[in-house]
mmCIF file of C-alpha atoms in Angstrom:
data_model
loop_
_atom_site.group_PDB
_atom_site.id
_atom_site.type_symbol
_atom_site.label_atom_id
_atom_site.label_comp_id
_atom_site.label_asym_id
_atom_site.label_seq_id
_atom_site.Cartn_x
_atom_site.Cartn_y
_atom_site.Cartn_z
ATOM 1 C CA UNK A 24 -35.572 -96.809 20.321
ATOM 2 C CA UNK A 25 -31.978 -95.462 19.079
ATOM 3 C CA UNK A 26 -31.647 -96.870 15.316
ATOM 4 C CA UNK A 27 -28.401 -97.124 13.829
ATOM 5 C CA UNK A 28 -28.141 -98.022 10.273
ATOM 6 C CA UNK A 29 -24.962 -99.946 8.389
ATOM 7 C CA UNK A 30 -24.477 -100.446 4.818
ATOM 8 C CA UNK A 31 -23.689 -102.639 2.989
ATOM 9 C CA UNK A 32 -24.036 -105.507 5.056
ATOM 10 C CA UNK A 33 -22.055 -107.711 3.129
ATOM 11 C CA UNK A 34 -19.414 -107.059 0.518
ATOM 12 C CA UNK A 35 -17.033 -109.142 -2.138
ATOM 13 C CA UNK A 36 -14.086 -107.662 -3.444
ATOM 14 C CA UNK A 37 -10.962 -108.064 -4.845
ATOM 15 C CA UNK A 38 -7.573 -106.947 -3.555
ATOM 16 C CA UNK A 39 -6.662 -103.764 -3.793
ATOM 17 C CA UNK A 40 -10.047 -102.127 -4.221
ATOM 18 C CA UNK A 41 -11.501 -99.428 -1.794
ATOM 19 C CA UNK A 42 -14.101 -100.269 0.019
ATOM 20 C CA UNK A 43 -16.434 -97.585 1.860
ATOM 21 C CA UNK A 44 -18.952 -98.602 4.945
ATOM 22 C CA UNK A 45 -21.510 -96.312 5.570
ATOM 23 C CA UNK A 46 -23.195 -95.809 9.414
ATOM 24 C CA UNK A 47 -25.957 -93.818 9.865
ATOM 25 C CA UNK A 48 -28.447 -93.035 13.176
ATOM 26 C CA UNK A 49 -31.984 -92.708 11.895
ATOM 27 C CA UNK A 50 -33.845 -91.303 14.861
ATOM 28 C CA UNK A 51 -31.212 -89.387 16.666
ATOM 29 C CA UNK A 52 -27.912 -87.208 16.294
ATOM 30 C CA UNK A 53 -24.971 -88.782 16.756
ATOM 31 C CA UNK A 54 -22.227 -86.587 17.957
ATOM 32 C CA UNK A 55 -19.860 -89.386 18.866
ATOM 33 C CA UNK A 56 -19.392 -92.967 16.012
ATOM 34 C CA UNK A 57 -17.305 -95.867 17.122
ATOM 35 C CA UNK A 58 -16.085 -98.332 14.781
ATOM 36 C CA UNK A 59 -14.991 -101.784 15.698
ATOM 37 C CA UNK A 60 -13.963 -105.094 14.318
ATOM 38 C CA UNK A 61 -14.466 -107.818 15.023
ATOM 39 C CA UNK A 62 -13.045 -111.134 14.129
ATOM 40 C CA UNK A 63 -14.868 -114.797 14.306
ATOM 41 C CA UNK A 64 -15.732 -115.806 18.271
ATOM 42 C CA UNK A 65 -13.783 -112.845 19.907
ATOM 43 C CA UNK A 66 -15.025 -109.623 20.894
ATOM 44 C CA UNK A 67 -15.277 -106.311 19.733
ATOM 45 C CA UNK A 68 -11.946 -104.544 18.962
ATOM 46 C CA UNK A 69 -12.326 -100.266 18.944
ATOM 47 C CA UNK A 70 -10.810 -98.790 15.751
ATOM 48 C CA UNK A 71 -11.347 -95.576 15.912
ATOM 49 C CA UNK A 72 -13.770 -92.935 17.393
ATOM 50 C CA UNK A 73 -15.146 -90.245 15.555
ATOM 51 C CA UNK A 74 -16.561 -87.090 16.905
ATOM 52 C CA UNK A 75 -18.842 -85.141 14.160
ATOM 53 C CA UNK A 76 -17.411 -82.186 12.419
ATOM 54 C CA UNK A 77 -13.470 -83.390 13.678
ATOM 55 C CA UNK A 78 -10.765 -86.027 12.955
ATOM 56 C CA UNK A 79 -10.983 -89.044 14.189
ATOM 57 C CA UNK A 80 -9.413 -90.787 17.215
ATOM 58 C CA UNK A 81 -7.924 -94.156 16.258
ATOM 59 C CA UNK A 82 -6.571 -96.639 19.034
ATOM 60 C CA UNK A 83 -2.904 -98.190 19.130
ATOM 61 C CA UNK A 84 -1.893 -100.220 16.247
ATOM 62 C CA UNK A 85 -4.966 -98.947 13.653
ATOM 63 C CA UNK A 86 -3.387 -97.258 10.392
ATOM 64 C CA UNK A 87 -5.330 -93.928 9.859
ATOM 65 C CA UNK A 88 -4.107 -94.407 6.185
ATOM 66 C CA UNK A 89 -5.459 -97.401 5.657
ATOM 67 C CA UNK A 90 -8.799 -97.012 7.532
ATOM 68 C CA UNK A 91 -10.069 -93.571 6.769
ATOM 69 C CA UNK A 92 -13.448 -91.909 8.709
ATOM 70 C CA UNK A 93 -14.961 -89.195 7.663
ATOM 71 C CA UNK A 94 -17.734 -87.903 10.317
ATOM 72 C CA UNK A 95 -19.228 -84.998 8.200
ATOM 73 C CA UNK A 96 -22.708 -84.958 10.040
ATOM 74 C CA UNK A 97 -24.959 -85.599 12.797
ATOM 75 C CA UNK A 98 -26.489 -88.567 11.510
ATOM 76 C CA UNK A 99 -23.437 -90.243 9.208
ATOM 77 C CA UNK A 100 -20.310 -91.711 9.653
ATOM 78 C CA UNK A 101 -17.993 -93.810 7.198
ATOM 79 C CA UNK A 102 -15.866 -95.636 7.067
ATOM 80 C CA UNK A 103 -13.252 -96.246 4.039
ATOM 81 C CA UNK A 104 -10.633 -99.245 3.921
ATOM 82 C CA UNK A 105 -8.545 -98.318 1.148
ATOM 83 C CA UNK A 106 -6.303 -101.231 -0.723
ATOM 84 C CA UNK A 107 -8.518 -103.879 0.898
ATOM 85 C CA UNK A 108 -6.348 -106.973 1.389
ATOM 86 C CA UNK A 109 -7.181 -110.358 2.151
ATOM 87 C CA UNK A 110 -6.028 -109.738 5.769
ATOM 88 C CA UNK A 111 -8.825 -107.092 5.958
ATOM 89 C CA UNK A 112 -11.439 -109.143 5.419
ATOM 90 C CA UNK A 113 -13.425 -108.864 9.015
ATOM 91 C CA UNK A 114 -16.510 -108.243 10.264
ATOM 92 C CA UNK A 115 -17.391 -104.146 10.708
ATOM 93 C CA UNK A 116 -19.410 -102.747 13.427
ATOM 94 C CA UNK A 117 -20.255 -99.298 13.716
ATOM 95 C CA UNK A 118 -21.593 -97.480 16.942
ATOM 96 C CA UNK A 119 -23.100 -93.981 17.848
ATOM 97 C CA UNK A 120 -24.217 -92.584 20.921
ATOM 98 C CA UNK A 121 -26.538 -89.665 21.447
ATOM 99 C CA UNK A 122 -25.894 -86.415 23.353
ATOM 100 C CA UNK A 123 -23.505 -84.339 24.507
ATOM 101 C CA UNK A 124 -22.551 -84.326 28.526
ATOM 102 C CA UNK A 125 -24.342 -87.252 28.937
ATOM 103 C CA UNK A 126 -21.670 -89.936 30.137
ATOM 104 C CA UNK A 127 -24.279 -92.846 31.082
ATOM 105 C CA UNK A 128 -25.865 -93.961 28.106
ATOM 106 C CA UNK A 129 -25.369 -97.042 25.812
ATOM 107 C CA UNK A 130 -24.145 -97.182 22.525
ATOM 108 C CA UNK A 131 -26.381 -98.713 19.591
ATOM 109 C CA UNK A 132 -25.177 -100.966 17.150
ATOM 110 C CA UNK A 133 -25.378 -100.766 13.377
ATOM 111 C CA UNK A 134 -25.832 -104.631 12.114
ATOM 112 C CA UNK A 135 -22.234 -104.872 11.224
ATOM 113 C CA UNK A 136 -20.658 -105.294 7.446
ATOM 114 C CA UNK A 137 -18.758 -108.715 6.325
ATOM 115 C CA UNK A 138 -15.692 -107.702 4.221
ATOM 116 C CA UNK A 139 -15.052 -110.508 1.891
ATOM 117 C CA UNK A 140 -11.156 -109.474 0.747
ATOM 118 C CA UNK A 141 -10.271 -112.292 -2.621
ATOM 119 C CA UNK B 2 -22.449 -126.531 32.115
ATOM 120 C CA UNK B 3 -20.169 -124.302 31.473
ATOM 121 C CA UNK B 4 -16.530 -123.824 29.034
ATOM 122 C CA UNK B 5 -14.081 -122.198 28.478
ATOM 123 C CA UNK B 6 -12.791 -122.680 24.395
ATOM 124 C CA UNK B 7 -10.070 -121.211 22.683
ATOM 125 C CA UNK B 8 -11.630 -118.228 22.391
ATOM 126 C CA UNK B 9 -15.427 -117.591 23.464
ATOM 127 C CA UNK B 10 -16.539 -119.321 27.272
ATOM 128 C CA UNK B 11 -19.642 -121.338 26.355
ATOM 129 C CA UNK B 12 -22.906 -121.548 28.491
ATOM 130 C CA UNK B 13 -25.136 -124.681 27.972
ATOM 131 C CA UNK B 14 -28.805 -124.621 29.253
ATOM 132 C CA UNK B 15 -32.018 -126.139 28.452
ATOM 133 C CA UNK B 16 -34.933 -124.135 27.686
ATOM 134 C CA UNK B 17 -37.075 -123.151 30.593
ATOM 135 C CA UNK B 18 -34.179 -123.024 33.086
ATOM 136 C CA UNK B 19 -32.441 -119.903 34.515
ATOM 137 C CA UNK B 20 -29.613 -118.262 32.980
ATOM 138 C CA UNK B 21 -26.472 -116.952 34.765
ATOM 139 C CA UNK B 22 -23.652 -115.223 32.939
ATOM 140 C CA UNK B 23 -20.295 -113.719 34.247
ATOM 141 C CA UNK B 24 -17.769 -111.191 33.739
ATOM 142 C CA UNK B 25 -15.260 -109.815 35.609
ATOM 143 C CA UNK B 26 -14.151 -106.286 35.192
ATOM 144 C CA UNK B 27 -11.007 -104.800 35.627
ATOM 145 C CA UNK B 28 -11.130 -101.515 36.177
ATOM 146 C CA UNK B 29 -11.869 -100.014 39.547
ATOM 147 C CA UNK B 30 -12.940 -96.714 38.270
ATOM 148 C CA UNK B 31 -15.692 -98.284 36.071
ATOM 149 C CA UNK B 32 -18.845 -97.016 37.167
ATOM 150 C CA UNK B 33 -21.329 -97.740 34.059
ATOM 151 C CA UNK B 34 -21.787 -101.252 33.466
ATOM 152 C CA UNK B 35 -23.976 -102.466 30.138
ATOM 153 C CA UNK B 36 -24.909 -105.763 28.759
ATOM 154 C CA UNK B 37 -25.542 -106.818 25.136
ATOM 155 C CA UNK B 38 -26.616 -109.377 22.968
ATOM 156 C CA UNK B 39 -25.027 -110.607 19.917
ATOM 157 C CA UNK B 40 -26.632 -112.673 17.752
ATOM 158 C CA UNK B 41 -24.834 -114.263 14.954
ATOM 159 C CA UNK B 42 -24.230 -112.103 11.906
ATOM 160 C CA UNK B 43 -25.642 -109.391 13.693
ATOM 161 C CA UNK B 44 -24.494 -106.306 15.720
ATOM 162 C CA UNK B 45 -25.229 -106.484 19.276
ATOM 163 C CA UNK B 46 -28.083 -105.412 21.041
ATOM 164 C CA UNK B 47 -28.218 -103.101 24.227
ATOM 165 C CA UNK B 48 -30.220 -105.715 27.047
ATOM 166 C CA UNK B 49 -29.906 -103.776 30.031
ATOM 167 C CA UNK B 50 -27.533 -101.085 31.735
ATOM 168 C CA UNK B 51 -26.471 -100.103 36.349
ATOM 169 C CA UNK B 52 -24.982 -97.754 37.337
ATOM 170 C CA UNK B 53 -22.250 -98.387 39.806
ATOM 171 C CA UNK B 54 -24.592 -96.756 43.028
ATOM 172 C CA UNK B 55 -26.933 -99.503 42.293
ATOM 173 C CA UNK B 56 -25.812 -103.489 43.076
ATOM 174 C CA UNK B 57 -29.351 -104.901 41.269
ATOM 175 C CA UNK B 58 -31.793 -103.946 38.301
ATOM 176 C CA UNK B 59 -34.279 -105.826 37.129
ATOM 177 C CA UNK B 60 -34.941 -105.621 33.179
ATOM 178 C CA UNK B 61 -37.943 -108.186 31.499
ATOM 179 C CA UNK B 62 -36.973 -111.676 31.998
ATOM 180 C CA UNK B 63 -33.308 -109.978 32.686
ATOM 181 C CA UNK B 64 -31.453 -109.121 35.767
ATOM 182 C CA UNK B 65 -27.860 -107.634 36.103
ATOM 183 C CA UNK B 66 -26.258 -107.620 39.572
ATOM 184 C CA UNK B 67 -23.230 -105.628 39.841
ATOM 185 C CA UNK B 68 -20.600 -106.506 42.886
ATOM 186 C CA UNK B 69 -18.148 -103.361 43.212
ATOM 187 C CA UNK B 70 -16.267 -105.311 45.781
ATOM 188 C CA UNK B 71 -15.208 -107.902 43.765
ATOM 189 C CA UNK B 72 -15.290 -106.557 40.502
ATOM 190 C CA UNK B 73 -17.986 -108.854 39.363
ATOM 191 C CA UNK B 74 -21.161 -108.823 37.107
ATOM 192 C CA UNK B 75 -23.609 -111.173 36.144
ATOM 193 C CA UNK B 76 -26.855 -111.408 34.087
ATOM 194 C CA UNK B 77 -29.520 -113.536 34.906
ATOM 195 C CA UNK B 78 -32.224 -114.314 32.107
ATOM 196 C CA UNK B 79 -35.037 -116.386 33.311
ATOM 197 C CA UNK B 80 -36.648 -119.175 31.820
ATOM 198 C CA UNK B 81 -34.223 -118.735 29.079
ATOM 199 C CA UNK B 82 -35.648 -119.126 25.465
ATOM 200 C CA UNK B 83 -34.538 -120.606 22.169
ATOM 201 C CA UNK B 84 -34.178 -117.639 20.717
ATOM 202 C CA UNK B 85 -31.804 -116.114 23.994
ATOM 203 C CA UNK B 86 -29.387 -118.322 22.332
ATOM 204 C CA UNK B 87 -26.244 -115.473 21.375
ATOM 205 C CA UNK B 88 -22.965 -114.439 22.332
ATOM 206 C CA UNK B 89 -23.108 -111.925 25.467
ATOM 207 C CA UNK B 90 -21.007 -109.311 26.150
ATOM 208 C CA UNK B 91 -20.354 -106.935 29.157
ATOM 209 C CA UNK B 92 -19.381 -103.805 28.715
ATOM 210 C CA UNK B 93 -17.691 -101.182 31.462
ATOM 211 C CA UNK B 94 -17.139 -97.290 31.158
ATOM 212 C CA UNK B 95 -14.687 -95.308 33.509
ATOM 213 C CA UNK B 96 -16.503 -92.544 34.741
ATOM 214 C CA UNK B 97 -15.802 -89.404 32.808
ATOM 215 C CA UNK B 98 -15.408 -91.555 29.653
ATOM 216 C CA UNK B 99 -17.705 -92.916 26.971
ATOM 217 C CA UNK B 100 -15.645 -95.084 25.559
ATOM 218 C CA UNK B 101 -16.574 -99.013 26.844
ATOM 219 C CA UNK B 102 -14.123 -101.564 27.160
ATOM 220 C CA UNK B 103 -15.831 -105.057 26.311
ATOM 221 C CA UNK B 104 -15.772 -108.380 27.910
ATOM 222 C CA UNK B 105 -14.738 -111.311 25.793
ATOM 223 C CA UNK B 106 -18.148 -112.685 25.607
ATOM 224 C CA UNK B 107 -20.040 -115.610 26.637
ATOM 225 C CA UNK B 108 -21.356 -118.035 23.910
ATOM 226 C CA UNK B 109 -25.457 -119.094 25.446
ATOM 227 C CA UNK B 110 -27.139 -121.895 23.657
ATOM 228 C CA UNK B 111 -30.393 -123.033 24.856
ATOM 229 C CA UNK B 112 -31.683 -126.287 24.145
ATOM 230 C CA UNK B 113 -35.108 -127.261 23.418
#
């Protein structure tokens, strides 16, 4: 099956440091990354959407500055959260989908990043 | 039985019995429907997917039954397992778009 790879899966920093996630599909092209967040007991909250070789999409109330994606190929996606405050300090999910024209088909899940913000 | 908390609904079962989780959609135009399981720490997991010109599939152990009418989904895992035990989450796509919107999520906790 679809394989999408996150990394790292768990990081400590301290404020103001950068911090970059990376997402990666193993076993397919990904023309199309999501990335979420997701905070304790509540669901998943779209960031952004990237489409490969483009800018990204970013939903209402997401700073582009502050959360920066960079969608250079097929198979990667990351994702950069520069000045990392405390208030950042979440739980990162990326997502890619395979296939272009093809409306139906499920997204697969990287295994998330914790963002420890001190 | 089940809860609803401050934030996540809560399904109780014991092992061995039948599952039955809920979600209600909200958008009329959805016509791709998935289901996936989260388990803690983790990302979530694709279980099963219907299309909205189907009202039933049948997965391993897993069935989703969609209800177009009434805007309603459900997904029934028999003789749940310890290791069923996750947060659920439904998931609905307008047609044309491949963007989901998710449910809030069910908490399941089987009991040996």
């Amino acid at each position: 099956g679809a394989v999408v790879s996150q990394h790292p899966s768990w990081v400590i920093c301290k404020s103001g440091t950068s911090v970059k996630i990376e997402c990666r599909s193993l076993d397919f092209q990904a023309t199309t990354m999501f990335w979420y967040r997701q905070f304790p007991k509540q669901s998943l909250m779209l960031m952004a959407t990237s489409n490969e070789g483009s800018k990204a999409t970013y939903e209402q109330g997401v700073e582009k500055d502050k959360f920066l994606i960079n969608h250079a190929s097929l198979t990667l996606s990351t994702l950069t959260v520069t000045s990392a405050h405390p208030e950042d300090s979440s739980f990162y999910i990326c997502s890619a989908r395979e296939g272009r024209g093809h409306i139906d088909q499920p997204q697969h899940f990287g295994d998330g990043t914790r963002l420890s913000i001190l | 039985g089940e809860s609803v908390g401050l934030h996540l609904p809560t399904l109780s079962v014991q092992e061995g019995d039948n599952s039955i989780i809920n979600c209600a959609y909200s958008n009329s135009a959805s016509d791709y429907f998935i289901w996936y399981k989260q388990e803690s720490g983790k990302g979530p997991q694709f279980i099963i997917d219907i299309r909205s010109n189907m009202d039933k599939r049948q997965g391993q152990r897993v069935t989703v039954l969609l209800n177009k009418t009434v805007k309603h989904l459900s997904l029934q895992i028999a003789a749940t397992q310890p290791g069923d035990s996750a947060v659920y989450f439904c998931a609905e796509m307008p047609g044309g778009s491949y963007i989901p919107t998710f449910g809030r999520g069910t908490s399941l906790i089987v009991h040996p």
